[in-house]
Tab-separated table of C-alpha atoms in Angstrom:
chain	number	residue	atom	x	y	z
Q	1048	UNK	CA	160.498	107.077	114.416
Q	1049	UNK	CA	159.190	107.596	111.122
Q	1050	UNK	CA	159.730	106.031	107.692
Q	1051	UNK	CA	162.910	107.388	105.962
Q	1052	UNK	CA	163.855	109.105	109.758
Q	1053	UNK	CA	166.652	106.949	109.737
Q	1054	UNK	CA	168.824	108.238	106.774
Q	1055	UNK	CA	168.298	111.515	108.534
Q	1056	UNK	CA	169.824	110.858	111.689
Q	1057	UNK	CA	173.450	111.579	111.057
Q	1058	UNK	CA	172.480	115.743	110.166
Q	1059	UNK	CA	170.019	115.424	113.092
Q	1060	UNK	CA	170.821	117.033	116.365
Q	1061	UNK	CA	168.637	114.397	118.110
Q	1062	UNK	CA	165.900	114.617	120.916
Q	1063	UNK	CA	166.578	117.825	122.434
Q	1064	UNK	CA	164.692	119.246	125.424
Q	1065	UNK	CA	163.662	122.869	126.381
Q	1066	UNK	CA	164.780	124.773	129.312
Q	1067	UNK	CA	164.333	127.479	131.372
Q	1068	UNK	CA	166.669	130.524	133.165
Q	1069	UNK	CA	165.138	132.882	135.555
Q	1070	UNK	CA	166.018	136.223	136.162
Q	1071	UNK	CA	164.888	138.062	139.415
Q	1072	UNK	CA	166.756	141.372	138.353
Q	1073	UNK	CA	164.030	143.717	136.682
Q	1074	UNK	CA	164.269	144.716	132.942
Q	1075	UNK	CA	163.626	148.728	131.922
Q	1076	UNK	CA	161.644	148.616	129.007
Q	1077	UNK	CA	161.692	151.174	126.247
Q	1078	UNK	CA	157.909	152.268	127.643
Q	1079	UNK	CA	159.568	153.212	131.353
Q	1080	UNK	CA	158.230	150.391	132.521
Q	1081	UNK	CA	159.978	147.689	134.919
Q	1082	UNK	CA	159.571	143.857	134.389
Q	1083	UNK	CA	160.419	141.181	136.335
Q	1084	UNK	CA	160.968	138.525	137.805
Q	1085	UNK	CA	161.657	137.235	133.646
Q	1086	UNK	CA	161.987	133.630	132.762
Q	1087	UNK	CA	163.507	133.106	129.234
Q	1088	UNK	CA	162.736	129.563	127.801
Q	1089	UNK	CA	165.787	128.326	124.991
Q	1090	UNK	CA	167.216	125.596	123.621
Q	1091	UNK	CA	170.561	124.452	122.692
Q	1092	UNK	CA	172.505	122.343	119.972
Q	1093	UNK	CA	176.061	121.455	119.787
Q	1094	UNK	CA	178.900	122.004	121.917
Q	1095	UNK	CA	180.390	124.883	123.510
Q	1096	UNK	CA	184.608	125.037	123.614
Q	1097	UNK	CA	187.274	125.482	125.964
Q	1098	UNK	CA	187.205	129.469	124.748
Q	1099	UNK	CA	183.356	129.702	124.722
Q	1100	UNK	CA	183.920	131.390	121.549
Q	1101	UNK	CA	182.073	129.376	119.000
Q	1102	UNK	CA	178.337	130.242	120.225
Q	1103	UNK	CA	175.831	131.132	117.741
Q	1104	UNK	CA	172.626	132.886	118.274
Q	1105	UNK	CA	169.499	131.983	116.307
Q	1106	UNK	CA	166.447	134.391	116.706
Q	1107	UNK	CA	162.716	133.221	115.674
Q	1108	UNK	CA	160.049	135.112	113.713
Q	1109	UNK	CA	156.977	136.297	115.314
Q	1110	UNK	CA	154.931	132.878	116.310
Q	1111	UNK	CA	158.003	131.255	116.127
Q	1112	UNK	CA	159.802	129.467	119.519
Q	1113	UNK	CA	163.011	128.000	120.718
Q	1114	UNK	CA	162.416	124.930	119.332
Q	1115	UNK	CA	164.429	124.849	116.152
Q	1116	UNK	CA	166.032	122.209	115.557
Q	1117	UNK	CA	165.576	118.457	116.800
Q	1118	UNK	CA	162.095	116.827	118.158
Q	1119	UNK	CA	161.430	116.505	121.620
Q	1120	UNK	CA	160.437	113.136	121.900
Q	1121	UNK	CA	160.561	110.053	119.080
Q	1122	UNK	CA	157.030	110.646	118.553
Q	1123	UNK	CA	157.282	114.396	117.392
Q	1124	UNK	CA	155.998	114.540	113.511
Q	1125	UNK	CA	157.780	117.738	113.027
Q	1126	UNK	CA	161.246	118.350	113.929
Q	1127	UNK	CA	162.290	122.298	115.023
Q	1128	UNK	CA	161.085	125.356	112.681
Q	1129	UNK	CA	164.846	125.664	111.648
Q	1130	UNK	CA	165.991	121.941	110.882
Q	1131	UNK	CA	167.374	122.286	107.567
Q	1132	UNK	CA	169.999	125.025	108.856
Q	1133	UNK	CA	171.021	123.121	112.279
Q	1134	UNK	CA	172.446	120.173	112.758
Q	1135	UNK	CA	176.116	118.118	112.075
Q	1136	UNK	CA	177.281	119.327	108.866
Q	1137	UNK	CA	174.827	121.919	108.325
Q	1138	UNK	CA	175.245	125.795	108.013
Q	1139	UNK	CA	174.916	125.947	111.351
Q	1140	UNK	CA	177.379	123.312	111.910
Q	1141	UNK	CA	177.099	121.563	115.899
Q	1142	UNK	CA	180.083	119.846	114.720
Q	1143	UNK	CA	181.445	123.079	115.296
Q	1144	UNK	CA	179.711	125.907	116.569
Q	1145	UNK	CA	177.405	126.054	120.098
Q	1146	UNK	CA	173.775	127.297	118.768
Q	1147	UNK	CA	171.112	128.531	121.414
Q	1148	UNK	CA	167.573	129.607	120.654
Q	1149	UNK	CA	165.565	131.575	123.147
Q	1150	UNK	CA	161.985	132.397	122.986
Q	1151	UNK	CA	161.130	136.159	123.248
Q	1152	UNK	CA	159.623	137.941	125.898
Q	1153	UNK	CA	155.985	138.366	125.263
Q	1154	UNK	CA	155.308	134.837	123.802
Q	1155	UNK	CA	153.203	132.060	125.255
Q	1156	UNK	CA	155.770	129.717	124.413
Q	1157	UNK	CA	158.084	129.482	128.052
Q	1158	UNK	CA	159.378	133.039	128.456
Q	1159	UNK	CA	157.484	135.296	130.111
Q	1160	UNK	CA	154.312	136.900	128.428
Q	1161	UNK	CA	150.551	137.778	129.082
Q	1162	UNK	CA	149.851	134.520	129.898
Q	1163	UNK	CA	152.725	134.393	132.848
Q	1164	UNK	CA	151.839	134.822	136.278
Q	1165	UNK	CA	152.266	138.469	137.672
Q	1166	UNK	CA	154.048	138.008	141.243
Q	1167	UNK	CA	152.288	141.113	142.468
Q	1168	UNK	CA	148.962	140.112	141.654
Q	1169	UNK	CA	149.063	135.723	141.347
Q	1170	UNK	CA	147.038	136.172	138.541
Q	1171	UNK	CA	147.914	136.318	135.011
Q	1172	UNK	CA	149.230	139.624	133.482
Q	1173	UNK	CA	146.907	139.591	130.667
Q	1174	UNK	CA	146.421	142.930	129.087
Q	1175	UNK	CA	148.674	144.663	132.878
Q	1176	UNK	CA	151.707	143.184	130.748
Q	1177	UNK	CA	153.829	145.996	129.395
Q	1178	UNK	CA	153.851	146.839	125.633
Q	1179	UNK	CA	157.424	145.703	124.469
Q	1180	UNK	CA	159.721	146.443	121.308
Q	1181	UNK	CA	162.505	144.338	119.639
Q	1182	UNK	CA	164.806	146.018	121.699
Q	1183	UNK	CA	163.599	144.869	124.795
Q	1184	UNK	CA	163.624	141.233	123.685
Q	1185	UNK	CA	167.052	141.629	123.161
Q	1186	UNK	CA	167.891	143.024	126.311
Q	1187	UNK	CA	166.083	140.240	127.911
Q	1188	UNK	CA	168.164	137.603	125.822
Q	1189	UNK	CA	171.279	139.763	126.714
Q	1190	UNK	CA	170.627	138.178	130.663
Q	1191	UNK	CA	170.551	134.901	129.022
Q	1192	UNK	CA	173.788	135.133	127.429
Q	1193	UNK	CA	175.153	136.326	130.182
Q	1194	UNK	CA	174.085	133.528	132.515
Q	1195	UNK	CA	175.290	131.095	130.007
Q	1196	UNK	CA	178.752	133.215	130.508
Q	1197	UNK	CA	178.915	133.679	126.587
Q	1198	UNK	CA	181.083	136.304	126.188
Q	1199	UNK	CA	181.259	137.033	122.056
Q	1200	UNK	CA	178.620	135.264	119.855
Q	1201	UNK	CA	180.171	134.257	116.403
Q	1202	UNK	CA	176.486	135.552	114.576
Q	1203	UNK	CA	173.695	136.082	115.075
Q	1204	UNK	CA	170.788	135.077	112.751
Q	1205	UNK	CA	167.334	135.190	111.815
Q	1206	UNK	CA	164.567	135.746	109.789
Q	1207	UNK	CA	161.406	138.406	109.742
Q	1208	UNK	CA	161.360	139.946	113.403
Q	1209	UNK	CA	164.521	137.211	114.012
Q	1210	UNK	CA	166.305	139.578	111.625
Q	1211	UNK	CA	164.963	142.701	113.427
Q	1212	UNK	CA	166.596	140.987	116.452
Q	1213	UNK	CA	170.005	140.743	114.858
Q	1214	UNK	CA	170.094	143.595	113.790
Q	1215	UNK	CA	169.441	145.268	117.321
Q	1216	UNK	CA	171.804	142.901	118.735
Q	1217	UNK	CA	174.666	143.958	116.318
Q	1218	UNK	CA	173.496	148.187	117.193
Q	1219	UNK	CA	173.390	147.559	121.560
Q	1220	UNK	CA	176.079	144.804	122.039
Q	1221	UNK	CA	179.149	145.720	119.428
Q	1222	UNK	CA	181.528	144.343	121.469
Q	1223	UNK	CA	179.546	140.817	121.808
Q	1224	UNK	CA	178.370	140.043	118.083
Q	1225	UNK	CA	180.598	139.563	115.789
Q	1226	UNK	CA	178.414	139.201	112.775
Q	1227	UNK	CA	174.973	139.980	111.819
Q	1228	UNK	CA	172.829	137.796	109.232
Q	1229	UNK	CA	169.199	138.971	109.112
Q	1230	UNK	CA	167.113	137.672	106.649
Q	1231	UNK	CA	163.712	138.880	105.245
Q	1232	UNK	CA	163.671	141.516	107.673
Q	1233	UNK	CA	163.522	145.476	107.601
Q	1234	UNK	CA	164.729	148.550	109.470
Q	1235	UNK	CA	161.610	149.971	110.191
Q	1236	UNK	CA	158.112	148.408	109.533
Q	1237	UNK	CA	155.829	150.008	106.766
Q	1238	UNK	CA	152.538	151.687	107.356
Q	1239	UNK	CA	151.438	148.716	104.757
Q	1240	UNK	CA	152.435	146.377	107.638
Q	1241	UNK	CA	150.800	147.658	110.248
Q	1242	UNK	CA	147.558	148.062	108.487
Q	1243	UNK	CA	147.767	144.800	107.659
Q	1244	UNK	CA	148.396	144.584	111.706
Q	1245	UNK	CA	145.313	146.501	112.269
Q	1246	UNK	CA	143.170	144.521	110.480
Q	1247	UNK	CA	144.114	141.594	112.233
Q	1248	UNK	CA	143.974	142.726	115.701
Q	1249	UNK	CA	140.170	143.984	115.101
Q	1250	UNK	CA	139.334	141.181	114.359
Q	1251	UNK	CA	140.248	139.870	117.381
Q	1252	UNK	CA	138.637	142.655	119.145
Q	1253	UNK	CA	135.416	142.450	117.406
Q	1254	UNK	CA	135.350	138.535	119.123
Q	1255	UNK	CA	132.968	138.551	121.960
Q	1256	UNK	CA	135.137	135.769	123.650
Q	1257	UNK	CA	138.243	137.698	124.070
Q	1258	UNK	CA	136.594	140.198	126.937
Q	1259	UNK	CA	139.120	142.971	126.261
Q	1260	UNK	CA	141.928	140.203	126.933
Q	1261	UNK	CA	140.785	138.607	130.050
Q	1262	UNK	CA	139.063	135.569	128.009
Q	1263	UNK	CA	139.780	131.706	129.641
Q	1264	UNK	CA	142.464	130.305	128.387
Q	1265	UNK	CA	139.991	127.198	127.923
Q	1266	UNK	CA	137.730	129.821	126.181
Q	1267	UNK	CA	139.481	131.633	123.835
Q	1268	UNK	CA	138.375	133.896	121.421
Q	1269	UNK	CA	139.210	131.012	118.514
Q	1270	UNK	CA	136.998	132.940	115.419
Q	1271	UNK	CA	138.773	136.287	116.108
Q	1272	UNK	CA	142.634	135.005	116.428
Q	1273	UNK	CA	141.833	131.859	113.729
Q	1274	UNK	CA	140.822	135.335	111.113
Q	1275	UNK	CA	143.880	137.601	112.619
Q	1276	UNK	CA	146.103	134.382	111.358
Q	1277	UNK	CA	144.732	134.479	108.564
Q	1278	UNK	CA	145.778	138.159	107.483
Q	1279	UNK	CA	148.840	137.507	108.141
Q	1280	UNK	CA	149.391	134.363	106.579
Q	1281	UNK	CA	148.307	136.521	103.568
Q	1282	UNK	CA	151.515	138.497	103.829
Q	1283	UNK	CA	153.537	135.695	104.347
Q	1284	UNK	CA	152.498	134.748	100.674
Q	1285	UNK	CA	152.723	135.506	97.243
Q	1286	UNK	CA	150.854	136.052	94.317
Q	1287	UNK	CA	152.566	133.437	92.444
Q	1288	UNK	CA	152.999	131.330	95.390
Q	1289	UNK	CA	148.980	131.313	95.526
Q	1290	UNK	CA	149.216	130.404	92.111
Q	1291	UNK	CA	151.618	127.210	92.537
Q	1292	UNK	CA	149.867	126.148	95.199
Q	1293	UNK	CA	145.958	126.389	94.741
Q	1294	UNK	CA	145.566	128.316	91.364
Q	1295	UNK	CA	141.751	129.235	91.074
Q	1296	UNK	CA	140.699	125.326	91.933
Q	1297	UNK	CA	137.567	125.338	93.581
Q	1298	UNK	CA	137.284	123.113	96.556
Q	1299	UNK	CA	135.652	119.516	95.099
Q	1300	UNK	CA	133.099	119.049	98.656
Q	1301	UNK	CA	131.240	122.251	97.773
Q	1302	UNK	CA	129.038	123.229	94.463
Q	1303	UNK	CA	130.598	126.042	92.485
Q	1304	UNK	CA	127.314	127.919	92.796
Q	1305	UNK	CA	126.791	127.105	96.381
Q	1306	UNK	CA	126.549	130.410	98.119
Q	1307	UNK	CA	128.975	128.765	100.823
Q	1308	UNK	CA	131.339	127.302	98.840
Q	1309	UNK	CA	134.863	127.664	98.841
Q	1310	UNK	CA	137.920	128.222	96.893
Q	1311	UNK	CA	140.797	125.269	98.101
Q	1312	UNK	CA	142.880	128.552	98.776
Q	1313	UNK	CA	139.630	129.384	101.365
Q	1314	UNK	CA	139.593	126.072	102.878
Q	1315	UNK	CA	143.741	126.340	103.421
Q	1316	UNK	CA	143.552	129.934	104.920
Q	1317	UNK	CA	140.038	128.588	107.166
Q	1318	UNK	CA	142.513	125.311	108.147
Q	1319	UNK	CA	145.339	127.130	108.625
Q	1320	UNK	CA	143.496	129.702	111.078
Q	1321	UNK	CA	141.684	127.427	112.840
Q	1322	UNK	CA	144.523	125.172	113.734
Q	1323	UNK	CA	146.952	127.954	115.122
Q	1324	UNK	CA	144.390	128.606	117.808
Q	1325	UNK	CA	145.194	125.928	119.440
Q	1326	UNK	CA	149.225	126.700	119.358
Q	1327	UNK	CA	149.571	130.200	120.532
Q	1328	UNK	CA	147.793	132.536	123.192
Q	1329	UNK	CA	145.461	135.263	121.664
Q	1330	UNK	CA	146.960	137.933	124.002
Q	1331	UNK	CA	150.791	137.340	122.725
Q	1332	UNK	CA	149.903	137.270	119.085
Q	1333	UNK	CA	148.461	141.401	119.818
Q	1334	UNK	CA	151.654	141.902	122.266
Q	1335	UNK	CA	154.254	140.525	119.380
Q	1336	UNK	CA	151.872	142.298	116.319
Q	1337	UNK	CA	152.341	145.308	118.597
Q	1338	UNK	CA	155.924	145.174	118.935
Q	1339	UNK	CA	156.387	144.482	115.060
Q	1340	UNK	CA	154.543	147.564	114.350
Q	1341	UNK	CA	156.752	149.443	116.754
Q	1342	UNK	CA	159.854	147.996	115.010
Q	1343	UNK	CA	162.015	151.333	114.005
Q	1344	UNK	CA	166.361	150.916	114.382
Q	1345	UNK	CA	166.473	154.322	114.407
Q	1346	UNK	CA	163.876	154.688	117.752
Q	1347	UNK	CA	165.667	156.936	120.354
Q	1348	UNK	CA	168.174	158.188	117.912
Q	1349	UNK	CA	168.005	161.102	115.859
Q	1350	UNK	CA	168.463	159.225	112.624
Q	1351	UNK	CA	168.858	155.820	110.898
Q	1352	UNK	CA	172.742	156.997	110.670
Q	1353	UNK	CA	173.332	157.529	114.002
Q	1354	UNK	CA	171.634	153.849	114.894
Q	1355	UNK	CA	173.772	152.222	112.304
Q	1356	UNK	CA	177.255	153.997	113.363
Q	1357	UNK	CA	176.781	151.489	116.308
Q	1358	UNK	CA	177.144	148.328	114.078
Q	1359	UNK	CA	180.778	147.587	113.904
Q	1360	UNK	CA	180.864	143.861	112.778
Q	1361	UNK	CA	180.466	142.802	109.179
Q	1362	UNK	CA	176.527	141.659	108.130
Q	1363	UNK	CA	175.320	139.908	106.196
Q	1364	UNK	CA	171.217	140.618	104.777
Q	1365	UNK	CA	169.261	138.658	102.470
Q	1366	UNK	CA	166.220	139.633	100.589
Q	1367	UNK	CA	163.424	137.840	98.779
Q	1368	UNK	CA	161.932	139.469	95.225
Q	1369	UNK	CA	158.170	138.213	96.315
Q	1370	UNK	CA	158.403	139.013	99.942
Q	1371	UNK	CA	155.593	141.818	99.398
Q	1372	UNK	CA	155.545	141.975	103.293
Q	1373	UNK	CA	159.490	143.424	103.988
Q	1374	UNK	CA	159.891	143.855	100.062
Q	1375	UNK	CA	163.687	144.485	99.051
Q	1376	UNK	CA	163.719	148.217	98.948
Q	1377	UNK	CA	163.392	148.326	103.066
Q	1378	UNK	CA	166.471	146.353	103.707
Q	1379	UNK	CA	168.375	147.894	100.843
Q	1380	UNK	CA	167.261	151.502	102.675
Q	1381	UNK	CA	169.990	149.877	105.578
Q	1382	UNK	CA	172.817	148.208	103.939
Q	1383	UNK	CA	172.834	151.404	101.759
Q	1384	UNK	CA	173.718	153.793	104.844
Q	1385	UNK	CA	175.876	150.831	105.998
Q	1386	UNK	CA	177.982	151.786	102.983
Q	1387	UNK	CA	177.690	155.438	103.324
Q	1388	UNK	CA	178.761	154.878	106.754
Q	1389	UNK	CA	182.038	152.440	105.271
Q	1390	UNK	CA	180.705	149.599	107.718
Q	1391	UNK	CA	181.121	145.957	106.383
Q	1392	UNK	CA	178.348	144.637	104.859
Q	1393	UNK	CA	176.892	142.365	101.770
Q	1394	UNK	CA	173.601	141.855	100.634
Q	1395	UNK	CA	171.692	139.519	98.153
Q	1396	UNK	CA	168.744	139.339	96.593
Q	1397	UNK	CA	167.299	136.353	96.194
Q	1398	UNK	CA	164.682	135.062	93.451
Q	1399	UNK	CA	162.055	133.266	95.070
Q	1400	UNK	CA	158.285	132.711	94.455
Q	1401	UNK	CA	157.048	132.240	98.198
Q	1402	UNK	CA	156.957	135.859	99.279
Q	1403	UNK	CA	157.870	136.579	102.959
Q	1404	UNK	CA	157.971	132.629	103.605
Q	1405	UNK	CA	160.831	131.994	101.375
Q	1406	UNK	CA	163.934	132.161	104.383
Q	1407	UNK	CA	161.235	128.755	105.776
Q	1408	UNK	CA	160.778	127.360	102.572
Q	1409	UNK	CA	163.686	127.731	100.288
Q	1410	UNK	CA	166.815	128.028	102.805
Q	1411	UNK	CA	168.721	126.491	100.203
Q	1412	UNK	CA	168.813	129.469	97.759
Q	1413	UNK	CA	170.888	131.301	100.583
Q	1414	UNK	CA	172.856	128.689	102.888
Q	1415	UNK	CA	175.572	128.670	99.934
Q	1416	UNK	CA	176.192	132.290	100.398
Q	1417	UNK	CA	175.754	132.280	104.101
Q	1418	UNK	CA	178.227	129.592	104.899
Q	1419	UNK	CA	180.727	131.559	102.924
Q	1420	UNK	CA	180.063	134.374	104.928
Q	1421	UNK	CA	180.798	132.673	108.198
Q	1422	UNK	CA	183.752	130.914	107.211
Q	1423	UNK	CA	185.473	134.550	106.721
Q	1424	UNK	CA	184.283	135.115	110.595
Q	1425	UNK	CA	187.232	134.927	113.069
């Protein structure tokens, strides 16, 4: 327990503890490709009714996990990524709605990824794992639902590639989701995004340590994933976000002149990079980046209208005027045919200095609207 924990314990879901569903039946991938046995790690807050009708999904960003709400133990320092949305009395109410979380396929965080054993071979998959898209991480989180007997999920929500995840969810399972709220998210990824992608993933190729992905996991190639971070962190940013929170402040250990010196936001991108490498596997960072850059609705349909003619519950997207990563004009491109195509739907965009970040940082600017949204949801 920590000091002012306690006046936070009645909107607190508590300790809450991970677990795990296996699933011997082998997924089709969009590559052709079969995968299985698949293991799906998720958590879940709240309480399911009599109807099992008040489930809500909740779908994570690209590091992200299934931990979102709660700690683990009563020594965790940081509750779940998603805290301020879950919990009694919250948007995501467990007073009165079931919410699970489930890690993707592809992650290193309990579902099944590069770093999982391959049955075939007992070793681990490494780089033999199959390139995935959204859509297959949906699919595999389709098993899940099913094995938790869920039969219609009030929403479902997330931000970044959680809101690429809703979005597929509301196009291949109509007659499950009854609502859609992605957040900060896009219908197809920008060639800006993928450079930015590129970029990253050289530099992870360019490390000596990573041995074209068959590195030790007790070796890993730290300089070239702690740099890759650091990209993206950059697009997770803002200018005036950058501004707020370093401004041009030079970092008061080094000499302004020293060759070496740093910049404090230097010293925050060099932190941030070097501390990740010791929370995610190299391999599922490039598996994830890889699926993000293969993000498209419209893939294996002949056009964005076509994909979207699937989505027959109301959504609801939200947009962030610095996000420079998924800037407004991509989800506006979607909610736009939505309305050509008469389907439900109601966006806002929301002022915000933190760029990309803001649906982590400023929740608050949007639960208002989003809360509205669901109470219309039958």
């Amino acid at each position: 327990m920590f000091p002012g924990d306690d006046e936070h314990l009645s909107d607190s879901v508590g300790i809450v503890k991970t677990k795990y569903a296996t699933f011997e039946v082998e997924l089709q991938l969009e590559s052709g490709r079969l995968l299985g046995p698949t293991t799906l790690a998720y958590e879940t807050y709240g309480t399911l009714n009599a109807e099992r009708s008040n489930a809500i999904l909740v779908t994570h960003a690209w590091t992200g996990d299934a931990h979102a709400a709660g700690r683990h133990s009563e020594d965790d320092r940081k509750p779940g990524w998603w805290d301020d949305m879950i919990g009694p009395g919250k948007l995501l109410d467990t007073d009165r709605y079931f919410i699970l979380c489930s890690n993707v396929i592809g992650s290193c965080k309990g579902s099944t990824g590069p770093t999982s054993i391959n049955q075939r071979t007992g070793k681990p998959y490494n780089l033999s794992f199959p390139a995935i898209m959204v859509r297959d991480m949906v699919r595999a989180q389709k098993l899940l639902i099913d094995h938790l007997k869920l039969e219609t999920l009030v929403t479902v929500i997330g931000g970044s590639m959680g809101a690429m995840q809703a979005l597929e969810w509301g196009i291949l399972y109509p007659e499950v989701v009854r609502s859609i709220i992605p957040i900060a998210g896009t219908g197809r990824t920008s060639p800006m995004a993928i450079a930015l992608n590129a970029v990253a993933r050289q530099a992870i190729f360019n490390d000596p340590m990573w041995k074209k992905g068959n590195y030790k996991p007790e070796h890993p190639p730290t300089d070239g994933l702690a740099l890759a971070r650091g990209i993206g962190h950059i697009s997770f940013l803002s200018d005036a976000s950058m501004h707020l929170k370093f401004g041009r402040r030079f970092s008061a250990r080094d000499g302004m002149f020293d060759f070496f010196g740093q910049f404090e936001v230097e010293r925050y991108l060099e932190y941030n990079g070097s501390s990740f490498v010791d929370k995610f596997d190299t391999n599922s960072f490039l598996y994830l980046a890889k699926a993000l850059d293969l993000y498209d609705v419209a893939w294996n349909f002949d056009s964005l209208e076509e994909a979207l003619s699937n989505l027959q519950c109301p959504s609801l997207w939200f947009a962030f005027t610095s996000d420079w990563l998924y800037p407004p004009n991509q989800p506006e491109e979607v909610t736009r045919t939505l309305e050509t195509l008469g389907k439900p739907v109601e966006y806002h965009l929301i002022e915000s200095d933190y760029g990309h970040d803001s649906f982590l940082v400023e929740p608050e600017k949007f639960i208002p609207l989003a809360a509205e949204f669901l109470r219309k949801i039958k």
